[in-house]
Amino acid sequence: MPFDRLWRNARIATMAERQPGLGVIEQGALASRGGRIIYVGPEADLPVGPIAKETIDCEGRWITPGLVDCHTHLVYGGNRAKEFELRLAGASYEEIARAGGGILSTVAATRAASLETLVASALPRLDHLLAEGVTTVEIKSGYGLDLNTEAQMLRAARRLGEIRDVSVATTFLGAHALPAEAAGDKDTYIARLCDEVLPAIAAEGLADAVDAFCEGIAFSLQQTARVFETARKLGLPVKLHADQLSNLGGAALAARFGALSADHLEYTDETGAAAMAKAGTVAVLLPGAFYFIRETQKPPVELFRKAGTKIALATDCNPGSSPLTSLLLTMNMGATLFRLTVEECLAGVTREAARALGKLDEIGTLEVGKSCDLAIWDIETPAELVYRIGFNPLHTRIRRGL
Ligand code: DI6
Ligand code: FE
């Protein structure tokens, strides 16, 4: 038998770049062997006779690549529902911080949690993503802000990838916020992070990439550059939370370091967009955070289109600014809030999200040789995946052919 499994009678959106639009194949078939795609194309072009150990009749359903959530903070302790209530009652950021809220409250809860607790509390969030067809998820650290807890968060992320059928890409985000014990001294914190923390994380193989939060309330361009130089020495790719609340020039800095992605980007300008396009740095847009913090400045989608910057979409799942565990809703928000097209939204959670993780050779489109990661949907048109709100039409999720 040439094929292990054969999905037939399907409509397929390959999302392959060399095909126009969504790369639609009507009357399509897709076959796997050893967990890889070895055929995708018209069913009529298949040889006749028994060709697969198992054949699945898709009854006209749509097949897309398994979804990729390329920016999450899925692992953390506690939650911030109380802070949300206080904000609704009119509390200011300072009042919330004084009442024990804000990002440092998540740091305290994360430091207090065991590895088992971190894994157990992240699991339902992960399961929600998987139930909507996610087959690859990126997970950041950044709520430990000391070596032990940052390492613990990344171990929890790796563990999630062992106990669930999903690929996990880990990212070290030690430069997310300044912990209280640093007493306001950001330079000394970054120096320690670069001299001790990141090298130890890298030595344990815990991080696949390095991220930072470049913002007035977080770290400067110079401090970010220092983290990136350390990552470069350690052979780790970089990405950046850039231009979320103001334009510090984070997108351009990310491009200068050949970053995989720059994320958020509400305040990015034309220079930043062009630099990203030139460097191949993907723009990861996070409409959940835009929505939840009631931001009004939209990321410059038209500038990205003009420059040819690739656009991805992700949940940014985190307790403070985006308690969101739905890539389907993220696509709807990308369309309604940022005016992305259906094609841009679908590419944003498949091909471009894979590119943002540096994994486009392996996942993100349905092409021969790639991992057979599929989402099979009970829909009539792909636009339904973007159009509906709070509805999950997933029929089957396949990872590595199974
Ligand atoms: N940008 C954000 O919006 C979040 N982190 C970041 O870098 C906020 C994280 C939090 O409030 O817990
Ligand atoms: Fe984030």
GROMACS .gro file of C-alpha atoms and ligand atoms in nm:
model
  415
    1MET     CA    1   0.000   0.000   0.000
    2PRO     CA    2   0.151   0.334  -0.099
    3PHE     CA    3  -0.055   0.530   0.158
    4ASP     CA    4  -0.121   0.484   0.529
    5ARG     CA    5  -0.432   0.699   0.530
    6LEU     CA    6  -0.632   0.857   0.251
    7TRP     CA    7  -0.889   1.135   0.297
    8ARG     CA    8  -1.114   1.148  -0.008
    9ASN     CA    9  -1.428   1.331  -0.120
   10ALA     CA   10  -1.295   1.650   0.038
   11ARG     CA   11  -1.268   2.014  -0.048
   12ILE     CA   12  -0.917   2.125   0.034
   13ALA     CA   13  -0.771   2.468   0.108
   14THR     CA   14  -0.400   2.395   0.082
   15MET     CA   15  -0.298   2.757   0.168
   16ALA     CA   16   0.012   2.689  -0.044
   17GLU     CA   17   0.180   3.010  -0.154
   18ARG     CA   18   0.239   2.892  -0.510
   19GLN     CA   19  -0.137   2.849  -0.561
   20PRO     CA   20  -0.371   3.148  -0.590
   21GLY     CA   21  -0.609   3.239  -0.307
   22LEU     CA   22  -0.667   2.962  -0.058
   23GLY     CA   23  -0.528   2.699  -0.295
   24VAL     CA   24  -0.867   2.534  -0.330
   25ILE     CA   25  -0.898   2.181  -0.465
   26GLU     CA   26  -1.260   2.074  -0.522
   27GLN     CA   27  -1.313   1.696  -0.530
   28GLY     CA   28  -0.982   1.664  -0.355
   29ALA     CA   29  -0.791   1.391  -0.180
   30LEU     CA   30  -0.501   1.392   0.063
   31ALA     CA   31  -0.286   1.100   0.168
   32SER     CA   32  -0.031   1.041   0.443
   33ARG     CA   33   0.251   0.804   0.503
   34GLY     CA   34   0.465   0.799   0.815
   35GLY     CA   35   0.286   1.109   0.939
   36ARG     CA   36   0.371   1.315   0.630
   37ILE     CA   37   0.161   1.431   0.340
   38ILE     CA   38   0.251   1.231   0.033
   39TYR     CA   39  -0.037   1.325  -0.193
   40VAL     CA   40  -0.264   1.627  -0.214
   41GLY     CA   41  -0.462   1.696  -0.528
   42PRO     CA   42  -0.766   1.599  -0.730
   43GLU     CA   43  -0.918   1.265  -0.632
   44ALA     CA   44  -0.950   1.185  -1.001
   45ASP     CA   45  -0.571   1.177  -1.038
   46LEU     CA   46  -0.527   0.895  -0.786
   47PRO     CA   47  -0.451   0.548  -0.917
   48VAL     CA   48  -0.744   0.305  -0.909
   49GLY     CA   49  -0.758   0.005  -0.679
   50PRO     CA   50  -0.666  -0.037  -0.313
   51ILE     CA   51  -0.404   0.225  -0.234
   52ALA     CA   52  -0.438   0.300   0.140
   53LYS     CA   53  -0.449   0.100   0.462
   54GLU     CA   54  -0.735   0.324   0.571
   55THR     CA   55  -0.964   0.543   0.360
   56ILE     CA   56  -1.175   0.821   0.511
   57ASP     CA   57  -1.473   0.960   0.321
   58CYS     CA   58  -1.488   1.331   0.410
   59GLU     CA   59  -1.840   1.365   0.264
   60GLY     CA   60  -1.754   1.698   0.104
   61ARG     CA   61  -1.613   1.856   0.419
   62TRP     CA   62  -1.332   2.111   0.399
   63ILE     CA   63  -0.974   2.032   0.497
   64THR     CA   64  -0.735   2.310   0.599
   65PRO     CA   65  -0.389   2.290   0.752
   66GLY     CA   66  -0.402   2.235   1.129
   67LEU     CA   67  -0.418   2.578   1.291
   68VAL     CA   68  -0.111   2.740   1.441
   69ASP     CA   69  -0.133   2.979   1.739
   70CYS     CA   70   0.204   3.155   1.712
   71HIS     CA   71   0.183   3.388   2.017
   72THR     CA   72   0.049   3.275   2.355
   73HIS     CA   73   0.127   3.312   2.723
   74LEU     CA   74  -0.070   2.996   2.797
   75VAL     CA   75   0.123   2.901   3.112
   76TYR     CA   76   0.073   3.122   3.420
   77GLY     CA   77  -0.050   3.110   3.777
   78GLY     CA   78  -0.386   3.241   3.898
   79ASN     CA   79  -0.603   3.471   3.689
   80ARG     CA   80  -0.701   3.837   3.676
   81ALA     CA   81  -1.081   3.822   3.687
   82LYS     CA   82  -1.084   4.038   4.002
   83GLU     CA   83  -0.877   4.302   3.827
   84PHE     CA   84  -1.119   4.292   3.536
   85GLU     CA   85  -1.406   4.361   3.776
   86LEU     CA   86  -1.218   4.649   3.934
   87ARG     CA   87  -1.153   4.798   3.592
   88LEU     CA   88  -1.520   4.769   3.505
   89ALA     CA   89  -1.595   4.958   3.826
   90GLY     CA   90  -1.367   5.237   3.705
   91ALA     CA   91  -1.040   5.159   3.886
   92SER     CA   92  -0.723   5.302   3.735
   93TYR     CA   93  -0.409   5.105   3.651
   94GLU     CA   94  -0.235   5.238   3.966
   95GLU     CA   95  -0.528   5.149   4.189
   96ILE     CA   96  -0.528   4.798   4.046
   97ALA     CA   97  -0.155   4.759   4.106
   98ARG     CA   98  -0.200   4.882   4.466
   99ALA     CA   99  -0.487   4.635   4.514
  100GLY     CA  100  -0.243   4.359   4.418
  101GLY     CA  101  -0.344   4.333   4.050
  102GLY     CA  102  -0.153   4.382   3.728
  103ILE     CA  103   0.121   4.177   3.569
  104LEU     CA  104   0.319   4.146   3.895
  105SER     CA  105   0.023   3.973   4.060
  106THR     CA  106   0.050   3.704   3.790
  107VAL     CA  107   0.425   3.687   3.860
  108ALA     CA  108   0.352   3.627   4.230
  109ALA     CA  109   0.094   3.356   4.151
  110THR     CA  110   0.327   3.191   3.899
  111ARG     CA  111   0.619   3.187   4.141
  112ALA     CA  112   0.395   3.027   4.403
  113ALA     CA  113   0.275   2.751   4.166
  114SER     CA  114   0.433   2.407   4.130
  115LEU     CA  115   0.515   2.261   3.789
  116GLU     CA  116   0.209   2.036   3.825
  117THR     CA  117  -0.017   2.331   3.905
  118LEU     CA  118   0.114   2.531   3.609
  119VAL     CA  119   0.049   2.237   3.377
  120ALA     CA  120  -0.294   2.161   3.523
  121SER     CA  121  -0.413   2.521   3.498
  122ALA     CA  122  -0.288   2.561   3.140
  123LEU     CA  123  -0.444   2.234   3.020
  124PRO     CA  124  -0.806   2.354   2.984
  125ARG     CA  125  -0.683   2.656   2.792
  126LEU     CA  126  -0.477   2.434   2.565
  127ASP     CA  127  -0.768   2.195   2.521
  128HIS     CA  128  -0.988   2.482   2.411
  129LEU     CA  129  -0.738   2.569   2.139
  130LEU     CA  130  -0.707   2.207   2.030
  131ALA     CA  131  -1.085   2.167   2.009
  132GLU     CA  132  -1.075   2.428   1.734
  133GLY     CA  133  -0.816   2.248   1.525
  134VAL     CA  134  -0.488   2.387   1.660
  135THR     CA  135  -0.198   2.147   1.600
  136THR     CA  136   0.093   2.379   1.688
  137VAL     CA  137   0.109   2.635   1.967
  138GLU     CA  138   0.379   2.873   2.082
  139ILE     CA  139   0.406   2.926   2.460
  140LYS     CA  140   0.610   3.200   2.627
  141SER     CA  141   0.760   3.234   2.970
  142GLY     CA  142   0.765   3.584   3.122
  143TYR     CA  143   0.569   3.554   3.446
  144GLY     CA  144   0.862   3.417   3.645
  145LEU     CA  145   1.122   3.690   3.598
  146ASP     CA  146   1.377   3.482   3.786
  147LEU     CA  147   1.573   3.185   3.655
  148ASN     CA  148   1.390   2.914   3.849
  149THR     CA  149   1.038   3.026   3.765
  150GLU     CA  150   1.115   3.112   3.403
  151ALA     CA  151   1.266   2.764   3.362
  152GLN     CA  152   0.966   2.612   3.540
  153MET     CA  153   0.724   2.786   3.300
  154LEU     CA  154   0.915   2.654   2.999
  155ARG     CA  155   0.926   2.303   3.145
  156ALA     CA  156   0.551   2.325   3.196
  157ALA     CA  157   0.514   2.428   2.832
  158ARG     CA  158   0.725   2.134   2.714
  159ARG     CA  159   0.524   1.902   2.940
  160LEU     CA  160   0.200   2.021   2.778
  161GLY     CA  161   0.341   1.905   2.445
  162GLU     CA  162   0.405   1.561   2.592
  163ILE     CA  163   0.064   1.506   2.751
  164ARG     CA  164  -0.136   1.641   2.460
  165ASP     CA  165  -0.110   1.564   2.090
  166VAL     CA  166   0.023   1.906   1.986
  167SER     CA  167   0.355   2.060   1.884
  168VAL     CA  168   0.474   2.320   2.136
  169ALA     CA  169   0.727   2.590   2.046
  170THR     CA  170   0.868   2.757   2.357
  171THR     CA  171   0.983   3.118   2.385
  172PHE     CA  172   1.186   3.278   2.664
  173LEU     CA  173   1.032   3.614   2.761
  174GLY     CA  174   1.238   3.705   3.066
  175ALA     CA  175   1.233   4.069   2.948
  176HIS     CA  176   0.855   4.096   2.992
  177ALA     CA  177   0.840   4.316   3.302
  178LEU     CA  178   1.064   4.433   3.582
  179PRO     CA  179   1.018   4.228   3.901
  180ALA     CA  180   0.974   4.415   4.230
  181GLU     CA  181   1.309   4.291   4.368
  182ALA     CA  182   1.491   4.473   4.085
  183ALA     CA  183   1.386   4.795   4.261
  184GLY     CA  184   1.339   4.991   3.941
  185ASP     CA  185   1.684   4.911   3.797
  186LYS     CA  186   1.608   4.784   3.448
  187ASP     CA  187   1.969   4.787   3.323
  188THR     CA  188   2.093   4.566   3.604
  189TYR     CA  189   1.798   4.328   3.552
  190ILE     CA  190   1.876   4.301   3.178
  191ALA     CA  191   2.246   4.253   3.246
  192ARG     CA  192   2.171   3.957   3.473
  193LEU     CA  193   1.920   3.820   3.229
  194CYS     CA  194   2.184   3.825   2.953
  195ASP     CA  195   2.480   3.708   3.161
  196GLU     CA  196   2.313   3.437   3.367
  197VAL     CA  197   1.946   3.362   3.308
  198LEU     CA  198   1.926   3.326   2.930
  199PRO     CA  199   2.250   3.124   2.899
  200ALA     CA  200   2.119   2.882   3.165
  201ILE     CA  201   1.782   2.851   2.989
  202ALA     CA  202   1.960   2.788   2.659
  203ALA     CA  203   2.196   2.532   2.814
  204GLU     CA  204   1.894   2.330   2.930
  205GLY     CA  205   1.742   2.351   2.580
  206LEU     CA  206   1.424   2.504   2.722
  207ALA     CA  207   1.371   2.783   2.470
  208ASP     CA  208   1.320   2.764   2.094
  209ALA     CA  209   1.323   3.144   2.064
  210VAL     CA  210   1.368   3.465   2.262
  211ASP     CA  211   1.116   3.748   2.296
  212ALA     CA  212   1.107   4.082   2.479
  213PHE     CA  213   0.851   4.352   2.556
  214CYS     CA  214   0.985   4.677   2.408
  215GLU     CA  215   0.769   4.953   2.551
  216GLY     CA  216   0.780   5.255   2.780
  217ILE     CA  217   0.631   5.049   3.064
  218ALA     CA  218   0.871   4.761   2.991
  219PHE     CA  219   1.216   4.770   2.822
  220SER     CA  220   1.389   5.021   2.595
  221LEU     CA  221   1.531   4.969   2.245
  222GLN     CA  222   1.883   4.948   2.391
  223GLN     CA  223   1.782   4.694   2.655
  224THR     CA  224   1.597   4.490   2.393
  225ALA     CA  225   1.898   4.500   2.159
  226ARG     CA  226   2.112   4.365   2.438
  227VAL     CA  227   1.877   4.069   2.488
  228PHE     CA  228   1.877   4.006   2.111
  229GLU     CA  229   2.258   4.013   2.093
  230THR     CA  230   2.271   3.752   2.369
  231ALA     CA  231   2.015   3.537   2.185
  232ARG     CA  232   2.219   3.567   1.868
  233LYS     CA  233   2.534   3.448   2.049
  234LEU     CA  234   2.339   3.151   2.181
  235GLY     CA  235   2.203   3.072   1.834
  236LEU     CA  236   1.839   3.140   1.923
  237PRO     CA  237   1.597   3.322   1.690
  238VAL     CA  238   1.425   3.634   1.822
  239LYS     CA  239   1.082   3.797   1.809
  240LEU     CA  240   0.943   4.107   1.977
  241HIS     CA  241   0.637   4.259   2.146
  242ALA     CA  242   0.670   4.584   1.953
  243ASP     CA  243   0.486   4.913   1.917
  244GLN     CA  244   0.183   4.795   2.117
  245LEU     CA  245   0.117   5.111   2.316
  246SER     CA  246   0.354   5.361   2.152
  247ASN     CA  247   0.598   5.381   1.862
  248LEU     CA  248   0.945   5.326   2.004
  249GLY     CA  249   1.070   5.182   1.674
  250GLY     CA  250   1.043   4.823   1.797
  251ALA     CA  251   0.937   4.683   1.459
  252ALA     CA  252   1.244   4.832   1.290
  253LEU     CA  253   1.469   4.697   1.566
  254ALA     CA  254   1.318   4.350   1.527
  255ALA     CA  255   1.380   4.368   1.152
  256ARG     CA  256   1.741   4.479   1.209
  257PHE     CA  257   1.797   4.157   1.405
  258GLY     CA  258   1.623   3.945   1.142
  259ALA     CA  259   1.346   3.859   1.390
  260LEU     CA  260   1.102   3.582   1.302
  261SER     CA  261   0.817   3.817   1.393
  262ALA     CA  262   0.723   4.146   1.550
  263ASP     CA  263   0.394   4.129   1.736
  264HIS     CA  264   0.108   4.371   1.825
  265LEU     CA  265   0.230   4.666   1.606
  266GLU     CA  266  -0.064   4.905   1.663
  267TYR     CA  267   0.176   5.203   1.652
  268THR     CA  268   0.414   5.080   1.379
  269ASP     CA  269   0.489   5.333   1.103
  270GLU     CA  270   0.577   5.301   0.735
  271THR     CA  271   0.951   5.269   0.802
  272GLY     CA  272   0.888   4.984   1.045
  273ALA     CA  273   0.652   4.804   0.806
  274ALA     CA  274   0.899   4.833   0.516
  275ALA     CA  275   1.193   4.717   0.729
  276MET     CA  276   0.994   4.412   0.836
  277ALA     CA  277   0.903   4.324   0.478
  278LYS     CA  278   1.267   4.350   0.373
  279ALA     CA  279   1.390   4.136   0.662
  280GLY     CA  280   1.113   3.877   0.623
  281THR     CA  281   0.989   3.953   0.974
  282VAL     CA  282   0.623   3.851   1.004
  283ALA     CA  283   0.369   4.097   1.149
  284VAL     CA  284   0.178   3.902   1.415
  285LEU     CA  285  -0.145   4.089   1.488
  286LEU     CA  286  -0.324   4.024   1.818
  287PRO     CA  287  -0.680   4.152   1.792
  288GLY     CA  288  -0.778   3.992   2.124
  289ALA     CA  289  -0.548   4.230   2.314
  290PHE     CA  290  -0.663   4.524   2.101
  291TYR     CA  291  -1.023   4.439   2.189
  292PHE     CA  292  -0.972   4.361   2.557
  293ILE     CA  293  -0.778   4.675   2.648
  294ARG     CA  294  -1.014   4.878   2.426
  295GLU     CA  295  -0.731   5.012   2.214
  296THR     CA  296  -0.840   5.247   1.937
  297GLN     CA  297  -0.520   5.270   1.730
  298LYS     CA  298  -0.532   4.991   1.472
  299PRO     CA  299  -0.221   4.822   1.335
  300PRO     CA  300  -0.130   4.966   0.991
  301VAL     CA  301  -0.266   4.680   0.781
  302GLU     CA  302  -0.263   4.889   0.463
  303LEU     CA  303   0.107   4.972   0.512
  304PHE     CA  304   0.183   4.602   0.562
  305ARG     CA  305  -0.004   4.515   0.244
  306LYS     CA  306   0.174   4.785   0.046
  307ALA     CA  307   0.516   4.686   0.177
  308GLY     CA  308   0.448   4.314   0.133
  309THR     CA  309   0.490   4.238   0.505
  310LYS     CA  310   0.348   3.896   0.586
  311ILE     CA  311   0.060   3.904   0.836
  312ALA     CA  312  -0.020   3.639   1.098
  313LEU     CA  313  -0.289   3.632   1.368
  314ALA     CA  314  -0.264   3.486   1.718
  315THR     CA  315  -0.460   3.479   2.043
  316ASP     CA  316  -0.191   3.634   2.272
  317CYS     CA  317  -0.370   3.424   2.537
  318ASN     CA  318  -0.264   3.586   2.865
  319PRO     CA  319  -0.438   3.675   3.193
  320GLY     CA  320  -0.398   4.053   3.171
  321SER     CA  321  -0.466   4.181   2.820
  322SER     CA  322  -0.609   3.890   2.622
  323PRO     CA  323  -0.780   3.607   2.814
  324LEU     CA  324  -0.866   3.449   2.479
  325THR     CA  325  -0.842   3.083   2.384
  326SER     CA  326  -1.006   3.083   2.042
  327LEU     CA  327  -0.826   3.118   1.711
  328LEU     CA  328  -1.164   3.114   1.535
  329LEU     CA  329  -1.275   3.420   1.730
  330THR     CA  330  -0.932   3.572   1.670
  331MET     CA  331  -0.993   3.541   1.295
  332ASN     CA  332  -1.333   3.706   1.329
  333MET     CA  333  -1.174   3.990   1.526
  334GLY     CA  334  -0.898   4.023   1.266
  335ALA     CA  335  -1.166   4.073   1.004
  336THR     CA  336  -1.412   4.291   1.197
  337LEU     CA  337  -1.162   4.504   1.390
  338PHE     CA  338  -0.867   4.519   1.148
  339ARG     CA  339  -1.054   4.466   0.819
  340LEU     CA  340  -0.841   4.169   0.715
  341THR     CA  341  -0.981   3.960   0.431
  342VAL     CA  342  -1.093   3.600   0.476
  343GLU     CA  343  -0.783   3.489   0.288
  344GLU     CA  344  -0.556   3.698   0.513
  345CYS     CA  345  -0.724   3.561   0.826
  346LEU     CA  346  -0.694   3.198   0.718
  347ALA     CA  347  -0.334   3.244   0.603
  348GLY     CA  348  -0.269   3.426   0.931
  349VAL     CA  349  -0.349   3.122   1.145
  350THR     CA  350  -0.186   2.868   0.913
  351ARG     CA  351   0.090   2.956   0.664
  352GLU     CA  352   0.195   3.291   0.810
  353ALA     CA  353   0.177   3.169   1.171
  354ALA     CA  354   0.403   2.879   1.070
  355ARG     CA  355   0.640   3.128   0.908
  356ALA     CA  356   0.636   3.336   1.228
  357LEU     CA  357   0.762   3.030   1.415
  358GLY     CA  358   1.028   2.951   1.154
  359LYS     CA  359   0.844   2.626   1.079
  360LEU     CA  360   0.707   2.685   0.731
  361ASP     CA  361   0.913   2.396   0.592
  362GLU     CA  362   0.731   2.162   0.827
  363ILE     CA  363   0.374   2.289   0.879
  364GLY     CA  364   0.129   2.564   0.782
  365THR     CA  365   0.026   2.449   0.434
  366LEU     CA  366  -0.094   2.124   0.282
  367GLU     CA  367   0.194   2.029   0.056
  368VAL     CA  368   0.377   1.705  -0.010
  369GLY     CA  369   0.653   1.643   0.242
  370LYS     CA  370   0.504   1.845   0.525
  371SER     CA  371   0.367   1.706   0.849
  372CYS     CA  372   0.014   1.574   0.797
  373ASP     CA  373  -0.151   1.818   1.041
  374LEU     CA  374  -0.510   1.876   0.935
  375ALA     CA  375  -0.830   2.041   1.048
  376ILE     CA  376  -1.146   1.898   0.891
  377TRP     CA  377  -1.447   2.127   0.907
  378ASP     CA  378  -1.824   2.096   0.879
  379ILE     CA  379  -1.866   2.406   0.664
  380GLU     CA  380  -1.989   2.497   0.318
  381THR     CA  381  -1.732   2.772   0.254
  382PRO     CA  382  -1.401   2.867   0.423
  383ALA     CA  383  -1.541   3.214   0.494
  384GLU     CA  384  -1.763   3.053   0.762
  385LEU     CA  385  -1.452   2.998   0.975
  386VAL     CA  386  -1.402   3.373   0.991
  387TYR     CA  387  -1.764   3.485   0.981
  388ARG     CA  388  -1.918   3.306   1.276
  389ILE     CA  389  -1.877   3.415   1.637
  390GLY     CA  390  -1.851   3.161   1.915
  391PHE     CA  391  -1.927   2.861   1.697
  392ASN     CA  392  -1.693   2.570   1.642
  393PRO     CA  393  -1.748   2.366   1.324
  394LEU     CA  394  -1.444   2.141   1.370
  395HIS     CA  395  -1.518   1.785   1.266
  396THR     CA  396  -1.177   1.619   1.313
  397ARG     CA  397  -0.826   1.723   1.405
  398ILE     CA  398  -0.538   1.521   1.266
  399ARG     CA  399  -0.179   1.554   1.382
  400ARG     CA  400   0.105   1.373   1.208
  401GLY     CA  401  -0.141   1.169   1.011
  402LEU     CA  402  -0.330   1.031   1.312
  403DI6     N1  403   0.180   4.279   2.620
  403DI6     C1  404   0.061   4.261   2.675
  403DI6     O1  405  -0.041   4.309   2.638
  403DI6     C2  406   0.077   4.166   2.785
  403DI6     N2  407   0.217   4.144   2.784
  403DI6     C3  408   0.271   4.208   2.686
  403DI6     O2  409   0.389   4.201   2.663
  403DI6     C4  410   0.024   4.201   2.917
  403DI6     C5  411   0.053   4.088   3.010
  403DI6     C6  412  -0.023   4.096   3.140
  403DI6     O3  413  -0.082   4.200   3.173
  403DI6     O4  414  -0.022   3.995   3.210
  404FE      FE  415   0.197   3.878   2.426
   0.00000   0.00000   0.00000
